[in-house]
Short mmCIF file of C-alpha atoms in Angstrom, two decimals:
data_model
loop_
_atom_site.label_atom_id
_atom_site.label_comp_id
_atom_site.label_asym_id
_atom_site.label_seq_id
_atom_site.Cartn_x
_atom_site.Cartn_y
_atom_site.Cartn_z
CA MET A 1 -74.17 -31.92 -20.88
CA LEU A 2 -73.53 -28.73 -18.22
CA THR A 3 -76.12 -26.93 -16.22
CA PRO A 4 -75.82 -23.13 -17.06
CA LEU A 5 -76.10 -20.79 -14.10
CA PHE A 6 -79.20 -18.70 -14.26
CA SER A 7 -81.80 -16.87 -11.91
CA LEU A 8 -85.03 -15.82 -12.04
CA THR A 9 -86.67 -12.04 -11.24
CA GLN A 10 -89.85 -11.38 -11.76
CA THR A 11 -92.36 -8.03 -12.48
CA SER A 12 -96.17 -7.52 -12.17
CA ASP A 13 -96.89 -9.24 -15.27
CA LYS A 14 -93.39 -10.80 -16.76
CA LEU A 15 -91.26 -13.55 -15.42
CA ILE A 16 -87.43 -13.17 -16.39
CA LEU A 17 -85.09 -15.82 -16.90
CA LYS A 18 -81.55 -15.13 -17.04
CA LEU A 19 -79.23 -17.94 -18.54
CA HIS A 20 -75.15 -17.02 -18.46
CA ILE A 21 -74.33 -19.66 -21.63
CA PRO A 22 -70.88 -18.36 -22.80
CA LEU A 23 -69.90 -21.41 -24.45
CA ALA A 24 -72.79 -22.11 -26.16
CA ASP A 25 -73.44 -22.95 -29.92
CA LEU A 26 -76.43 -20.75 -30.41
CA SER A 27 -76.52 -22.00 -34.17
CA ASN A 28 -77.57 -25.20 -32.60
CA SER A 29 -79.28 -24.30 -30.05
CA GLU A 30 -83.29 -24.61 -28.99
CA PHE A 31 -85.58 -22.96 -26.16
CA LEU A 32 -89.18 -24.42 -25.49
CA VAL A 33 -92.06 -23.71 -22.91
CA GLU A 34 -94.91 -26.82 -22.47
CA ASP A 35 -96.98 -27.99 -19.52
CA GLY A 36 -94.98 -25.19 -17.09
CA VAL A 37 -91.73 -26.66 -18.06
CA VAL A 38 -88.68 -24.60 -19.32
CA PHE A 39 -86.43 -26.83 -22.12
CA PHE A 40 -83.34 -25.22 -23.32
CA GLY A 41 -80.35 -26.95 -25.29
CA ALA A 42 -76.98 -25.23 -26.95
CA PRO A 43 -74.36 -27.44 -26.75
CA PRO A 44 -72.43 -27.79 -24.41
CA TYR A 45 -75.50 -26.48 -21.80
CA TYR A 46 -78.86 -28.11 -21.26
CA LEU A 47 -81.71 -26.90 -18.60
CA ARG A 48 -84.89 -28.37 -17.42
CA LEU A 49 -86.83 -25.98 -15.14
CA GLY A 50 -89.90 -26.41 -13.67
CA LEU A 51 -91.81 -22.98 -13.39
CA PRO A 52 -93.04 -21.31 -10.48
CA GLY A 53 -96.43 -20.36 -12.07
CA SER A 54 -98.40 -20.37 -15.05
CA VAL A 55 -96.87 -18.57 -18.18
CA VAL A 56 -98.27 -18.10 -21.72
CA GLU A 57 -96.50 -20.34 -23.84
CA ASP A 58 -95.34 -19.20 -27.36
CA ASP A 59 -95.72 -15.80 -25.86
CA ASP A 60 -91.42 -15.38 -25.02
CA HIS A 61 -88.77 -12.81 -25.90
CA ILE A 62 -85.34 -13.71 -26.27
CA GLU A 63 -82.30 -11.57 -25.84
CA PHE A 64 -79.12 -12.49 -26.32
CA LYS A 65 -75.61 -10.19 -24.84
CA LEU A 66 -73.04 -12.02 -26.36
CA GLU A 67 -70.21 -9.79 -24.83
CA SER A 68 -71.45 -10.91 -21.31
CA GLY A 69 -72.49 -14.31 -22.62
CA ASP A 70 -75.94 -13.75 -21.17
CA MET A 71 -79.01 -14.89 -22.52
CA PHE A 72 -82.34 -12.94 -21.47
CA VAL A 73 -86.08 -14.40 -21.54
CA THR A 74 -88.86 -13.16 -20.67
CA MET A 75 -92.35 -14.52 -20.43
CA THR A 76 -95.59 -13.38 -19.54
CA LYS A 77 -97.92 -14.54 -16.73
CA LEU A 78 -100.97 -16.29 -17.60
CA THR A 79 -102.56 -14.19 -14.34
CA PRO A 80 -100.97 -10.52 -14.16
CA GLY A 81 -100.18 -9.44 -11.31
CA GLU A 82 -99.41 -12.65 -9.55
CA HIS A 83 -96.60 -12.74 -7.10
CA PHE A 84 -94.27 -16.23 -7.71
CA GLU A 85 -92.74 -17.03 -4.16
CA ASP A 86 -89.32 -18.69 -3.49
CA LEU A 87 -87.60 -17.35 -7.02
CA ASP A 88 -84.06 -17.50 -5.39
CA MET A 89 -84.23 -20.75 -4.46
CA LEU A 90 -82.96 -22.26 -7.66
CA SER A 91 -82.74 -25.70 -6.92
CA ARG A 92 -86.52 -26.04 -6.46
CA PHE A 93 -87.02 -25.54 -9.91
CA ILE A 94 -84.54 -27.87 -11.76
CA ILE A 95 -85.49 -30.80 -13.47
CA ASN A 96 -83.04 -33.44 -13.23
CA SER A 97 -83.14 -36.18 -16.31
CA ASP A 98 -82.65 -38.80 -13.78
CA SER A 99 -85.37 -37.98 -11.20
CA LYS A 100 -87.92 -40.79 -12.11
CA LYS A 101 -85.23 -43.34 -12.09
CA SER A 102 -83.80 -42.03 -8.51
CA ALA A 103 -87.20 -41.49 -6.81
CA SER A 104 -86.40 -43.95 -4.36
CA ASN A 105 -83.19 -42.34 -3.15
CA VAL A 106 -84.73 -38.88 -3.20
CA GLY A 107 -82.95 -36.02 -1.07
CA ILE A 108 -83.88 -32.79 0.11
CA GLN A 109 -87.71 -32.18 -1.00
CA ILE A 110 -88.97 -28.93 -0.60
CA LEU A 111 -92.76 -29.09 -0.40
CA ASP A 112 -95.45 -26.22 -1.09
CA SER A 113 -97.13 -24.78 2.19
CA THR A 114 -100.22 -25.68 1.35
CA THR A 115 -99.54 -29.42 -0.21
CA THR A 116 -101.96 -32.35 1.10
CA LEU A 117 -100.82 -35.07 3.28
CA PRO A 118 -100.69 -38.01 0.87
CA GLU A 119 -102.73 -40.93 2.80
CA GLY A 120 -100.47 -42.73 5.41
CA THR A 121 -98.80 -39.76 6.15
CA VAL A 122 -97.70 -39.08 9.56
CA ASP A 123 -98.72 -35.90 10.94
CA TYR A 124 -96.26 -35.25 13.55
CA ASP A 125 -96.82 -33.62 17.03
CA TRP A 126 -93.72 -31.58 18.27
CA PHE A 127 -95.22 -30.15 21.51
CA VAL A 128 -96.53 -33.15 23.24
CA GLU A 129 -95.58 -32.86 27.20
CA LEU A 130 -91.70 -34.20 27.57
CA LEU A 131 -92.01 -36.93 30.28
CA GLU A 132 -88.86 -37.33 32.52
CA GLU A 133 -86.51 -39.98 32.73
CA ASN A 134 -87.13 -42.77 34.91
CA ASP A 135 -84.13 -42.64 37.54
CA ALA A 136 -83.60 -46.14 37.71
CA ALA A 137 -83.20 -46.27 34.28
CA ARG A 138 -80.12 -44.42 34.81
CA SER A 139 -77.93 -47.23 36.23
CA ASP A 140 -76.51 -47.78 32.57
CA ASP A 141 -75.74 -44.44 32.23
CA ASP A 142 -71.95 -44.86 32.83
CA PRO A 143 -69.93 -44.69 29.30
CA MET A 144 -67.72 -47.33 29.64
CA ASN A 145 -70.47 -49.52 29.81
CA VAL A 146 -71.54 -50.22 26.21
CA GLU A 147 -72.05 -53.11 23.58
CA ILE A 148 -69.04 -53.72 21.23
CA ILE A 149 -71.11 -52.80 18.17
CA LYS A 150 -70.94 -49.74 16.27
CA TYR A 151 -73.88 -47.51 15.96
CA PRO A 152 -74.84 -44.98 13.57
CA TYR A 153 -74.84 -41.41 13.63
CA GLY A 154 -74.96 -38.24 11.56
CA PHE A 155 -77.50 -36.75 9.14
CA ALA A 156 -80.33 -39.40 9.00
CA ALA A 157 -78.09 -42.07 11.31
CA SER A 158 -76.60 -43.05 7.84
CA LYS A 159 -72.70 -42.92 9.41
CA SER A 160 -70.76 -45.04 11.41
CA GLY A 161 -67.08 -46.36 12.79
CA LEU A 162 -65.68 -43.51 11.46
CA PHE A 163 -63.67 -42.46 15.18
CA VAL A 164 -62.35 -45.84 15.44
CA ASP A 165 -59.37 -45.10 13.14
CA LYS A 166 -59.41 -41.09 13.69
CA PRO A 167 -59.03 -40.48 17.03
CA GLU A 168 -58.59 -36.54 16.33
CA THR A 169 -61.99 -36.22 14.58
CA CYS A 170 -63.27 -36.60 18.18
CA LEU A 171 -62.03 -33.60 19.72
CA PRO A 172 -64.91 -31.61 19.20
CA ILE A 173 -67.09 -34.49 20.60
CA ASP A 174 -67.90 -34.63 23.95
CA LEU A 175 -69.55 -38.15 23.91
CA PRO A 176 -67.17 -40.93 25.16
CA ASN A 177 -66.92 -44.09 22.89
CA PRO A 178 -69.04 -42.44 20.11
CA ASP A 179 -68.73 -45.42 18.04
CA PHE A 180 -70.03 -48.06 20.74
CA CYS A 181 -72.61 -45.95 22.65
CA PRO A 182 -75.97 -46.71 21.49
CA PRO A 183 -78.60 -43.88 20.67
CA SER A 184 -81.04 -44.87 23.46
CA LYS A 185 -77.95 -43.69 26.01
CA ARG A 186 -76.75 -40.39 24.30
CA HIS A 187 -79.45 -37.60 25.79
CA ARG A 188 -78.85 -39.14 29.26
CA LEU A 189 -75.24 -38.83 29.54
CA GLN A 190 -75.43 -35.60 27.86
CA LEU A 191 -78.07 -34.34 30.54
CA GLN A 192 -75.78 -36.10 33.22
CA SER A 193 -72.69 -34.04 32.22
CA VAL A 194 -74.77 -30.36 31.72
CA GLN A 195 -75.59 -31.38 35.50
CA ASP A 196 -72.14 -32.38 36.50
CA HIS A 197 -70.88 -29.23 34.94
CA PHE A 198 -73.46 -26.88 35.97
CA GLN A 199 -71.98 -24.16 38.06
CA ALA A 200 -74.49 -21.76 40.04
CA GLU A 201 -71.88 -19.17 40.67
CA HIS A 202 -72.06 -18.23 36.78
CA TYR A 203 -75.27 -18.34 36.23
CA ILE A 204 -76.09 -15.85 38.89
CA ALA A 205 -73.16 -13.61 37.86
CA ASP A 206 -75.11 -13.96 34.56
CA TYR A 207 -78.50 -13.70 35.69
CA TYR A 208 -77.40 -9.99 37.63
CA GLU A 209 -74.80 -8.70 34.96
CA THR A 210 -77.43 -8.08 32.38
CA GLU A 211 -73.98 -5.82 30.13
CA ALA A 212 -72.80 -8.68 28.69
CA SER A 213 -75.85 -10.11 27.30
CA ALA A 214 -77.62 -6.72 26.63
CA ASN A 215 -75.72 -6.33 23.06
CA ALA A 216 -76.63 -9.75 22.30
CA LEU A 217 -80.07 -9.59 22.61
CA ARG A 218 -80.45 -6.48 20.86
CA GLN A 219 -78.79 -7.88 17.98
CA SER A 220 -80.59 -7.44 14.89
CA ILE A 221 -81.27 -10.57 13.38
CA PRO A 222 -81.38 -10.51 9.30
CA TRP A 223 -83.53 -13.39 8.43
CA THR A 224 -86.36 -11.31 10.30
CA GLU A 225 -86.20 -8.28 8.81
CA ASP A 226 -87.95 -7.12 5.69
CA LYS A 227 -86.44 -8.54 2.58
CA THR A 228 -87.08 -5.41 0.30
CA GLY A 229 -84.19 -4.61 -1.78
CA ALA A 230 -81.87 -7.40 -0.71
CA PRO A 231 -79.23 -8.05 -2.62
CA GLU A 232 -79.08 -10.77 -5.43
CA PHE A 233 -77.05 -14.29 -4.87
CA SER A 234 -73.77 -13.88 -6.51
CA ASP A 235 -72.80 -16.57 -9.54
CA GLU A 236 -71.13 -18.55 -6.91
CA TYR A 237 -74.14 -19.43 -4.56
CA ARG A 238 -76.26 -19.61 -7.85
CA HIS A 239 -73.62 -22.26 -8.74
CA ARG A 240 -73.89 -23.95 -5.80
CA LEU A 241 -77.73 -24.04 -5.31
CA THR A 242 -77.56 -25.98 -9.04
CA VAL A 243 -75.15 -28.00 -7.86
CA LEU A 244 -77.18 -29.63 -4.71
CA SER A 245 -80.05 -29.97 -7.12
CA THR A 246 -77.96 -32.98 -8.20
CA ARG A 247 -77.00 -34.76 -4.87
CA ALA A 248 -79.32 -37.03 -3.06
CA LEU A 249 -79.26 -36.88 0.45
CA PRO A 250 -79.98 -40.17 2.81
CA LEU A 251 -83.29 -39.70 4.34
CA LEU A 252 -83.50 -43.24 5.70
CA PRO A 253 -80.95 -44.59 8.47
CA PRO A 254 -79.12 -48.10 7.38
CA SER A 255 -81.05 -51.48 7.35
CA PRO A 256 -81.55 -52.56 10.92
CA SER A 257 -79.74 -56.23 9.12
CA ASP A 258 -76.56 -54.34 7.86
CA ILE A 259 -75.92 -52.84 11.40
CA GLY A 260 -76.44 -55.85 13.72
CA SER A 261 -78.50 -55.03 16.88
CA LEU A 262 -79.31 -51.53 16.00
CA GLU A 263 -82.66 -50.50 17.61
CA LYS A 264 -85.51 -50.72 14.98
CA VAL A 265 -86.88 -47.22 13.92
CA LYS A 266 -89.76 -46.55 11.63
CA VAL A 267 -89.84 -44.24 8.89
CA GLU A 268 -91.75 -41.72 10.44
CA ASP A 269 -89.68 -41.51 13.39
CA THR A 270 -86.43 -41.32 11.31
CA ARG A 271 -87.73 -38.45 9.45
CA THR A 272 -88.77 -36.86 13.16
CA PHE A 273 -85.22 -36.60 13.84
CA VAL A 274 -84.17 -35.47 10.99
CA TYR A 275 -86.37 -32.32 11.18
CA LEU A 276 -85.26 -32.20 15.03
CA GLY A 277 -81.73 -32.66 14.24
CA LEU A 278 -81.98 -29.35 11.42
CA ALA A 279 -83.85 -27.48 14.43
CA ASP A 280 -81.06 -27.79 16.58
CA LEU A 281 -78.31 -26.81 14.35
CA LEU A 282 -80.22 -23.83 13.54
CA PHE A 283 -80.82 -22.79 17.50
CA ALA A 284 -76.86 -23.71 17.82
CA TYR A 285 -76.14 -20.94 14.74
CA THR A 286 -78.69 -18.80 15.96
CA TYR A 287 -76.78 -18.42 18.97
CA ASP A 288 -73.55 -17.78 17.95
CA TYR A 289 -75.11 -15.27 15.42
CA ARG A 290 -76.31 -13.52 18.32
CA VAL A 291 -73.53 -13.89 20.83
CA ARG A 292 -70.89 -12.49 17.92
CA GLU A 293 -73.53 -9.61 17.31
CA GLY A 294 -73.24 -10.81 13.58
CA ASP A 295 -69.71 -10.37 12.83
CA GLU A 296 -67.14 -12.90 11.59
CA ASN A 297 -65.38 -14.84 14.31
CA CYS A 298 -63.23 -18.05 13.16
CA GLU A 299 -64.39 -19.92 16.13
CA SER A 300 -67.74 -20.27 15.40
CA GLY A 301 -67.57 -23.10 14.12
CA TRP A 302 -66.45 -24.78 16.89
CA VAL A 303 -68.95 -23.03 18.84
CA VAL A 304 -71.52 -24.64 16.91
CA ALA A 305 -70.00 -27.64 16.95
CA LYS A 306 -70.13 -27.73 20.53
CA ILE A 307 -73.77 -26.21 21.48
CA ALA A 308 -75.63 -28.33 18.93
CA SER A 309 -76.59 -31.67 20.38
CA THR A 310 -76.23 -33.35 16.86
CA LEU A 311 -72.91 -32.69 16.65
CA SER A 312 -71.05 -33.02 20.06
CA TRP A 313 -72.95 -35.75 21.27
CA LEU A 314 -74.40 -37.03 18.19
CA GLU A 315 -77.76 -36.75 19.61
CA ALA A 316 -79.50 -38.82 16.83
CA SER A 317 -82.71 -40.01 19.25
CA PHE A 318 -84.74 -36.51 19.25
CA THR A 319 -88.59 -37.32 19.14
CA GLN A 320 -90.07 -34.07 20.76
CA LEU A 321 -88.97 -30.22 20.14
CA GLU A 322 -88.60 -30.03 23.88
CA HIS A 323 -85.51 -32.43 23.76
CA VAL A 324 -83.74 -30.16 21.42
CA THR A 325 -84.81 -26.97 23.17
CA ARG A 326 -84.08 -27.99 27.09
CA PHE A 327 -80.67 -27.83 26.40
CA PHE A 328 -80.42 -24.03 25.16
CA VAL A 329 -82.39 -23.35 28.16
CA LEU A 330 -79.78 -24.56 30.43
CA MET A 331 -77.12 -22.72 28.99
#
């Protein structure tokens, strides 16, 4: 069965679901709203959708436009005037048929801002004081001083051994011997590299010649602007969101028993690494966006890959937000 392209819009008292179903067998179609879930089937299409808010069941209006292959379903909000949030985040509303079976292998889960933390969940402190490393602990910072064992990297430290047979993939990476350098050394090696390559003359020049950075600082950032009247997502983007909802992304690293003497990491620490790693990527993207003043640039991928510690140094052990921001301050 195919998942149809769809979109959600709203008025003050209506919720409108648009389905693009050009190949649907309408003579064998079904549509049902029950307990806040929309069920739609019309071979070869099938969709199960969790609604963003409460609607009046058995009070929907269906309209077909055969020339475009679109179906419009207008549902009445249970509370007139209620505003449903994030209607453009389509992947959060799709309910996969195997969601219960894959509960232990979930991917990205979007939580409501008012969600209460379950019992036993760790409340992360992102802003505790960052302690400097002991100078004595830096004696083993030689990049060649590594154990003969493959260490993980990537999203949630879920990859390893990718650079052994493909040295050309190491070009954007500054970390020596990426497959054999333990996570505990990467941060110190990066800090040492930044200090070794720091040039006071360039820093002073950038400080006094403000013209070069003035435009970047004045750059209007689109995601901070008022979104009233923002353009709708294209069908291609909606398709990407639909496909994303069916892909499970790993949240946990490989079991220590599967990768030898890898340092054991608690689940809550791993999630911290993931969240701070995403923050690192967002910082790098924002920096690149300001520098290129919002224009398209073929070198943006290289810039982000070099600036983000998650990519250039395969950093996988962020524990505090200061670990992420300190290298952006040094730039």
